[in-house]
Amino acid sequence: MPTLWVANHTSWWDGIVLKAFHSTSGRKFHAMMLEEELKKNYFLARLGAFSVQPGSRSVVESLRYAAELLQSPNNTVVFFPQGRINSLLSLKPHWMPGVNKLLQQMPESSQVLFTLLLPEFGSYSKPTLCVYHRMFPLNEVKANMELAFQQFQKEAIQRHTDRMGEGHFYGWK
């Protein structure tokens, strides 16, 4: 079934990391990306990125294209609803309105995968990337996806905090 993959966006690497996770799924990967960034990193189009330009009429075309992709059960479309890279500390970033328009065009059989990417440095010499996922049928999150994602994010951060424990951050008080 088609999947809309909704993730937080805290670094340039997010789309590449998600593509790497997705590579074994056997499904086609697509990711909506700011046109200005795609022009700077045109090779990302070969990895499945397509452009969107907020504030222009072409947004409608980009959302329509994403909705068309989601008509096929073999497609996954990554959507960063904040539209831009945000601080990891920004727990309630502003969502662009396009996600609601996209939801209205998706088949009812679609699923939505929420992902939270949390880079950890802690007491290690190299960072660790902790990834939290949860799949939802479209009808469970369609009414208010932003609120549903915030609830997922809150639960994932609590789980992350519990899992890491205080000893993980050696020297941090």
PDB file of C-alpha atoms in Angstrom:
ATOM      1  CA  MET A   1       0.000   0.000   0.000  1.00  0.00           C
ATOM      2  CA  PRO A   2       1.230   3.553  -0.676  1.00  0.00           C
ATOM      3  CA  THR A   3       3.113   5.183   2.182  1.00  0.00           C
ATOM      4  CA  LEU A   4       3.536   8.814   3.110  1.00  0.00           C
ATOM      5  CA  TRP A   5       6.674   9.010   5.242  1.00  0.00           C
ATOM      6  CA  VAL A   6       6.557  12.037   7.565  1.00  0.00           C
ATOM      7  CA  ALA A   7       9.769  12.887   9.404  1.00  0.00           C
ATOM      8  CA  ASN A   8      11.388  15.642  11.397  1.00  0.00           C
ATOM      9  CA  HIS A   9      14.031  17.575   9.488  1.00  0.00           C
ATOM     10  CA  THR A  10      17.066  18.583  11.533  1.00  0.00           C
ATOM     11  CA  SER A  11      19.923  18.145   9.080  1.00  0.00           C
ATOM     12  CA  TRP A  12      20.911  18.000   5.449  1.00  0.00           C
ATOM     13  CA  TRP A  13      21.495  14.257   5.878  1.00  0.00           C
ATOM     14  CA  ASP A  14      17.900  13.356   6.813  1.00  0.00           C
ATOM     15  CA  GLY A  15      16.740  12.492   3.296  1.00  0.00           C
ATOM     16  CA  ILE A  16      19.863  10.457   2.585  1.00  0.00           C
ATOM     17  CA  VAL A  17      19.494   8.559   5.869  1.00  0.00           C
ATOM     18  CA  LEU A  18      15.856   7.774   5.085  1.00  0.00           C
ATOM     19  CA  LYS A  19      16.818   6.650   1.571  1.00  0.00           C
ATOM     20  CA  ALA A  20      19.380   4.273   3.110  1.00  0.00           C
ATOM     21  CA  PHE A  21      16.753   2.818   5.473  1.00  0.00           C
ATOM     22  CA  HIS A  22      14.352   2.451   2.581  1.00  0.00           C
ATOM     23  CA  SER A  23      16.825   0.775   0.194  1.00  0.00           C
ATOM     24  CA  THR A  24      15.923  -2.773   1.234  1.00  0.00           C
ATOM     25  CA  SER A  25      12.159  -2.291   0.998  1.00  0.00           C
ATOM     26  CA  GLY A  26      11.898  -3.024  -2.729  1.00  0.00           C
ATOM     27  CA  ARG A  27       9.651   0.017  -3.089  1.00  0.00           C
ATOM     28  CA  LYS A  28      10.251   3.228  -5.027  1.00  0.00           C
ATOM     29  CA  PHE A  29      11.565   6.118  -2.912  1.00  0.00           C
ATOM     30  CA  HIS A  30      10.563   9.735  -3.546  1.00  0.00           C
ATOM     31  CA  ALA A  31      11.225  12.803  -1.407  1.00  0.00           C
ATOM     32  CA  MET A  32       9.862  16.318  -1.692  1.00  0.00           C
ATOM     33  CA  MET A  33      12.699  18.841  -1.448  1.00  0.00           C
ATOM     34  CA  LEU A  34      12.986  22.622  -1.671  1.00  0.00           C
ATOM     35  CA  GLU A  35      13.712  23.611  -5.255  1.00  0.00           C
ATOM     36  CA  GLU A  36      16.614  25.879  -4.239  1.00  0.00           C
ATOM     37  CA  GLU A  37      18.282  22.998  -2.375  1.00  0.00           C
ATOM     38  CA  LEU A  38      17.690  20.513  -5.183  1.00  0.00           C
ATOM     39  CA  LYS A  39      19.325  22.930  -7.646  1.00  0.00           C
ATOM     40  CA  LYS A  40      22.423  23.052  -5.407  1.00  0.00           C
ATOM     41  CA  ASN A  41      22.445  19.256  -4.979  1.00  0.00           C
ATOM     42  CA  TYR A  42      21.030  18.062  -8.295  1.00  0.00           C
ATOM     43  CA  PHE A  43      22.366  14.519  -7.765  1.00  0.00           C
ATOM     44  CA  LEU A  44      19.614  14.019  -5.172  1.00  0.00           C
ATOM     45  CA  ALA A  45      17.087  13.876  -8.023  1.00  0.00           C
ATOM     46  CA  ARG A  46      18.702  10.562  -8.994  1.00  0.00           C
ATOM     47  CA  LEU A  47      17.922   9.308  -5.488  1.00  0.00           C
ATOM     48  CA  GLY A  48      14.233  10.176  -5.873  1.00  0.00           C
ATOM     49  CA  ALA A  49      14.011  13.830  -4.820  1.00  0.00           C
ATOM     50  CA  PHE A  50      11.580  16.152  -6.592  1.00  0.00           C
ATOM     51  CA  SER A  51      11.169  19.864  -6.050  1.00  0.00           C
ATOM     52  CA  VAL A  52       8.722  22.132  -4.315  1.00  0.00           C
ATOM     53  CA  GLN A  53       8.876  25.922  -4.186  1.00  0.00           C
ATOM     54  CA  PRO A  54       6.836  27.300  -1.272  1.00  0.00           C
ATOM     55  CA  GLY A  55       5.008  30.513  -1.979  1.00  0.00           C
ATOM     56  CA  SER A  56       4.638  29.838  -5.685  1.00  0.00           C
ATOM     57  CA  ARG A  57       1.888  28.357  -7.805  1.00  0.00           C
ATOM     58  CA  SER A  58       4.106  25.354  -8.499  1.00  0.00           C
ATOM     59  CA  VAL A  59       3.377  24.082  -4.970  1.00  0.00           C
ATOM     60  CA  VAL A  60       0.046  22.805  -6.273  1.00  0.00           C
ATOM     61  CA  GLU A  61       1.857  20.905  -9.034  1.00  0.00           C
ATOM     62  CA  SER A  62       4.367  19.401  -6.568  1.00  0.00           C
ATOM     63  CA  LEU A  63       1.579  18.289  -4.232  1.00  0.00           C
ATOM     64  CA  ARG A  64      -0.375  16.864  -7.171  1.00  0.00           C
ATOM     65  CA  TYR A  65       2.735  14.948  -8.282  1.00  0.00           C
ATOM     66  CA  ALA A  66       3.209  13.563  -4.748  1.00  0.00           C
ATOM     67  CA  ALA A  67      -0.456  12.528  -4.672  1.00  0.00           C
ATOM     68  CA  GLU A  68      -0.067  10.798  -8.057  1.00  0.00           C
ATOM     69  CA  LEU A  69       2.953   8.898  -6.733  1.00  0.00           C
ATOM     70  CA  LEU A  70       0.866   7.813  -3.749  1.00  0.00           C
ATOM     71  CA  GLN A  71      -1.723   6.233  -6.048  1.00  0.00           C
ATOM     72  CA  SER A  72       0.717   3.356  -6.614  1.00  0.00           C
ATOM     73  CA  PRO A  73       1.097   0.791  -3.825  1.00  0.00           C
ATOM     74  CA  ASN A  74       4.794   0.449  -4.675  1.00  0.00           C
ATOM     75  CA  ASN A  75       5.669   4.074  -3.825  1.00  0.00           C
ATOM     76  CA  THR A  76       6.867   5.821  -0.706  1.00  0.00           C
ATOM     77  CA  VAL A  77       6.919   9.611  -0.563  1.00  0.00           C
ATOM     78  CA  VAL A  78       8.978  11.354   2.116  1.00  0.00           C
ATOM     79  CA  PHE A  79       7.532  14.609   3.336  1.00  0.00           C
ATOM     80  CA  PHE A  80       9.235  16.987   5.762  1.00  0.00           C
ATOM     81  CA  PRO A  81       6.204  19.052   6.806  1.00  0.00           C
ATOM     82  CA  GLN A  82       8.305  21.819   8.338  1.00  0.00           C
ATOM     83  CA  GLY A  83       9.540  22.608   4.842  1.00  0.00           C
ATOM     84  CA  ARG A  84      12.985  23.554   6.099  1.00  0.00           C
ATOM     85  CA  ILE A  85      15.653  22.244   8.439  1.00  0.00           C
ATOM     86  CA  ASN A  86      14.706  22.996  12.052  1.00  0.00           C
ATOM     87  CA  SER A  87      16.586  22.733  15.315  1.00  0.00           C
ATOM     88  CA  LEU A  88      16.209  19.409  17.074  1.00  0.00           C
ATOM     89  CA  LEU A  89      15.131  21.443  20.090  1.00  0.00           C
ATOM     90  CA  SER A  90      12.179  22.884  18.200  1.00  0.00           C
ATOM     91  CA  LEU A  91       9.525  20.409  19.324  1.00  0.00           C
ATOM     92  CA  LYS A  92       6.626  22.243  17.686  1.00  0.00           C
ATOM     93  CA  PRO A  93       7.981  23.635  14.424  1.00  0.00           C
ATOM     94  CA  HIS A  94       5.598  25.361  12.047  1.00  0.00           C
ATOM     95  CA  TRP A  95       4.137  22.924   9.508  1.00  0.00           C
ATOM     96  CA  MET A  96       3.615  24.034   5.946  1.00  0.00           C
ATOM     97  CA  PRO A  97      -0.057  23.803   4.898  1.00  0.00           C
ATOM     98  CA  GLY A  98       0.667  21.467   1.970  1.00  0.00           C
ATOM     99  CA  VAL A  99       0.460  18.293   4.030  1.00  0.00           C
ATOM    100  CA  ASN A 100      -3.287  18.758   4.544  1.00  0.00           C
ATOM    101  CA  LYS A 101      -3.839  19.219   0.814  1.00  0.00           C
ATOM    102  CA  LEU A 102      -1.800  16.097   0.127  1.00  0.00           C
ATOM    103  CA  LEU A 103      -3.795  14.053   2.661  1.00  0.00           C
ATOM    104  CA  GLN A 104      -7.052  14.938   0.912  1.00  0.00           C
ATOM    105  CA  GLN A 105      -5.726  13.487  -2.364  1.00  0.00           C
ATOM    106  CA  MET A 106      -4.323  10.238  -0.976  1.00  0.00           C
ATOM    107  CA  PRO A 107      -6.119   6.896  -1.362  1.00  0.00           C
ATOM    108  CA  GLU A 108      -7.896   5.768   1.806  1.00  0.00           C
ATOM    109  CA  SER A 109      -5.796   2.593   1.748  1.00  0.00           C
ATOM    110  CA  SER A 110      -2.620   4.641   2.310  1.00  0.00           C
ATOM    111  CA  GLN A 111      -0.509   4.390   5.389  1.00  0.00           C
ATOM    112  CA  VAL A 112       1.508   7.086   7.126  1.00  0.00           C
ATOM    113  CA  LEU A 113       4.901   6.365   8.653  1.00  0.00           C
ATOM    114  CA  PHE A 114       6.060   8.821  11.305  1.00  0.00           C
ATOM    115  CA  THR A 115       9.814   8.968  11.909  1.00  0.00           C
ATOM    116  CA  LEU A 116      11.826  10.873  14.456  1.00  0.00           C
ATOM    117  CA  LEU A 117      15.585  11.108  13.884  1.00  0.00           C
ATOM    118  CA  LEU A 118      17.581  11.898  17.018  1.00  0.00           C
ATOM    119  CA  PRO A 119      21.349  12.280  16.694  1.00  0.00           C
ATOM    120  CA  GLU A 120      23.209  11.472  19.926  1.00  0.00           C
ATOM    121  CA  PHE A 121      26.735  12.438  20.810  1.00  0.00           C
ATOM    122  CA  GLY A 122      26.833  11.629  24.516  1.00  0.00           C
ATOM    123  CA  SER A 123      30.150  10.288  25.731  1.00  0.00           C
ATOM    124  CA  TYR A 124      31.107   8.651  22.446  1.00  0.00           C
ATOM    125  CA  SER A 125      33.713   9.849  19.963  1.00  0.00           C
ATOM    126  CA  LYS A 126      31.276   9.353  17.073  1.00  0.00           C
ATOM    127  CA  PRO A 127      27.603  10.293  16.998  1.00  0.00           C
ATOM    128  CA  THR A 128      24.826   7.737  17.093  1.00  0.00           C
ATOM    129  CA  LEU A 129      21.586   8.159  15.191  1.00  0.00           C
ATOM    130  CA  CYS A 130      18.544   6.931  17.076  1.00  0.00           C
ATOM    131  CA  VAL A 131      15.495   6.412  14.868  1.00  0.00           C
ATOM    132  CA  TYR A 132      11.919   5.987  16.045  1.00  0.00           C
ATOM    133  CA  HIS A 133       9.119   4.881  13.704  1.00  0.00           C
ATOM    134  CA  ARG A 134       5.411   4.262  13.964  1.00  0.00           C
ATOM    135  CA  MET A 135       3.025   3.296  11.160  1.00  0.00           C
ATOM    136  CA  PHE A 136      -0.587   4.506  11.082  1.00  0.00           C
ATOM    137  CA  PRO A 137      -3.466   3.892   8.710  1.00  0.00           C
ATOM    138  CA  LEU A 138      -4.270   7.191   6.979  1.00  0.00           C
ATOM    139  CA  ASN A 139      -7.707   7.442   8.586  1.00  0.00           C
ATOM    140  CA  GLU A 140      -6.158   7.501  12.102  1.00  0.00           C
ATOM    141  CA  VAL A 141      -4.081  10.635  11.488  1.00  0.00           C
ATOM    142  CA  LYS A 142      -5.896  12.400   8.666  1.00  0.00           C
ATOM    143  CA  ALA A 143      -8.037  14.623  10.908  1.00  0.00           C
ATOM    144  CA  ASN A 144      -5.014  16.321  12.509  1.00  0.00           C
ATOM    145  CA  MET A 145      -1.685  14.956  11.357  1.00  0.00           C
ATOM    146  CA  GLU A 146       0.338  17.708  13.027  1.00  0.00           C
ATOM    147  CA  LEU A 147      -1.142  16.915  16.441  1.00  0.00           C
ATOM    148  CA  ALA A 148      -0.709  13.165  15.855  1.00  0.00           C
ATOM    149  CA  PHE A 149       2.962  13.702  14.928  1.00  0.00           C
ATOM    150  CA  GLN A 150       3.536  15.871  18.007  1.00  0.00           C
ATOM    151  CA  GLN A 151       2.078  13.117  20.202  1.00  0.00           C
ATOM    152  CA  PHE A 152       4.280  10.516  18.488  1.00  0.00           C
ATOM    153  CA  GLN A 153       7.306  12.799  18.931  1.00  0.00           C
ATOM    154  CA  LYS A 154       6.565  13.287  22.632  1.00  0.00           C
ATOM    155  CA  GLU A 155       6.275   9.515  23.195  1.00  0.00           C
ATOM    156  CA  ALA A 156       9.436   8.796  21.170  1.00  0.00           C
ATOM    157  CA  ILE A 157      11.453  11.378  23.104  1.00  0.00           C
ATOM    158  CA  GLN A 158      10.226   9.919  26.400  1.00  0.00           C
ATOM    159  CA  ARG A 159      11.155   6.418  25.229  1.00  0.00           C
ATOM    160  CA  HIS A 160      14.530   7.713  24.071  1.00  0.00           C
ATOM    161  CA  THR A 161      15.188   9.423  27.405  1.00  0.00           C
ATOM    162  CA  ASP A 162      14.218   6.265  29.312  1.00  0.00           C
ATOM    163  CA  ARG A 163      16.372   4.102  27.066  1.00  0.00           C
ATOM    164  CA  MET A 164      19.463   6.300  27.258  1.00  0.00           C
ATOM    165  CA  GLY A 165      19.291   6.857  31.016  1.00  0.00           C
ATOM    166  CA  GLU A 166      21.276   9.392  32.932  1.00  0.00           C
ATOM    167  CA  GLY A 167      24.546   7.430  32.736  1.00  0.00           C
ATOM    168  CA  HIS A 168      24.680   7.741  28.960  1.00  0.00           C
ATOM    169  CA  PHE A 169      25.576  11.399  29.093  1.00  0.00           C
ATOM    170  CA  TYR A 170      28.715  11.042  31.146  1.00  0.00           C
ATOM    171  CA  GLY A 171      29.711  14.393  32.550  1.00  0.00           C
ATOM    172  CA  TRP A 172      26.467  16.138  31.629  1.00  0.00           C
ATOM    173  CA  LYS A 173      24.379  17.504  34.484  1.00  0.00           C
TER     174      LYS A 173
END
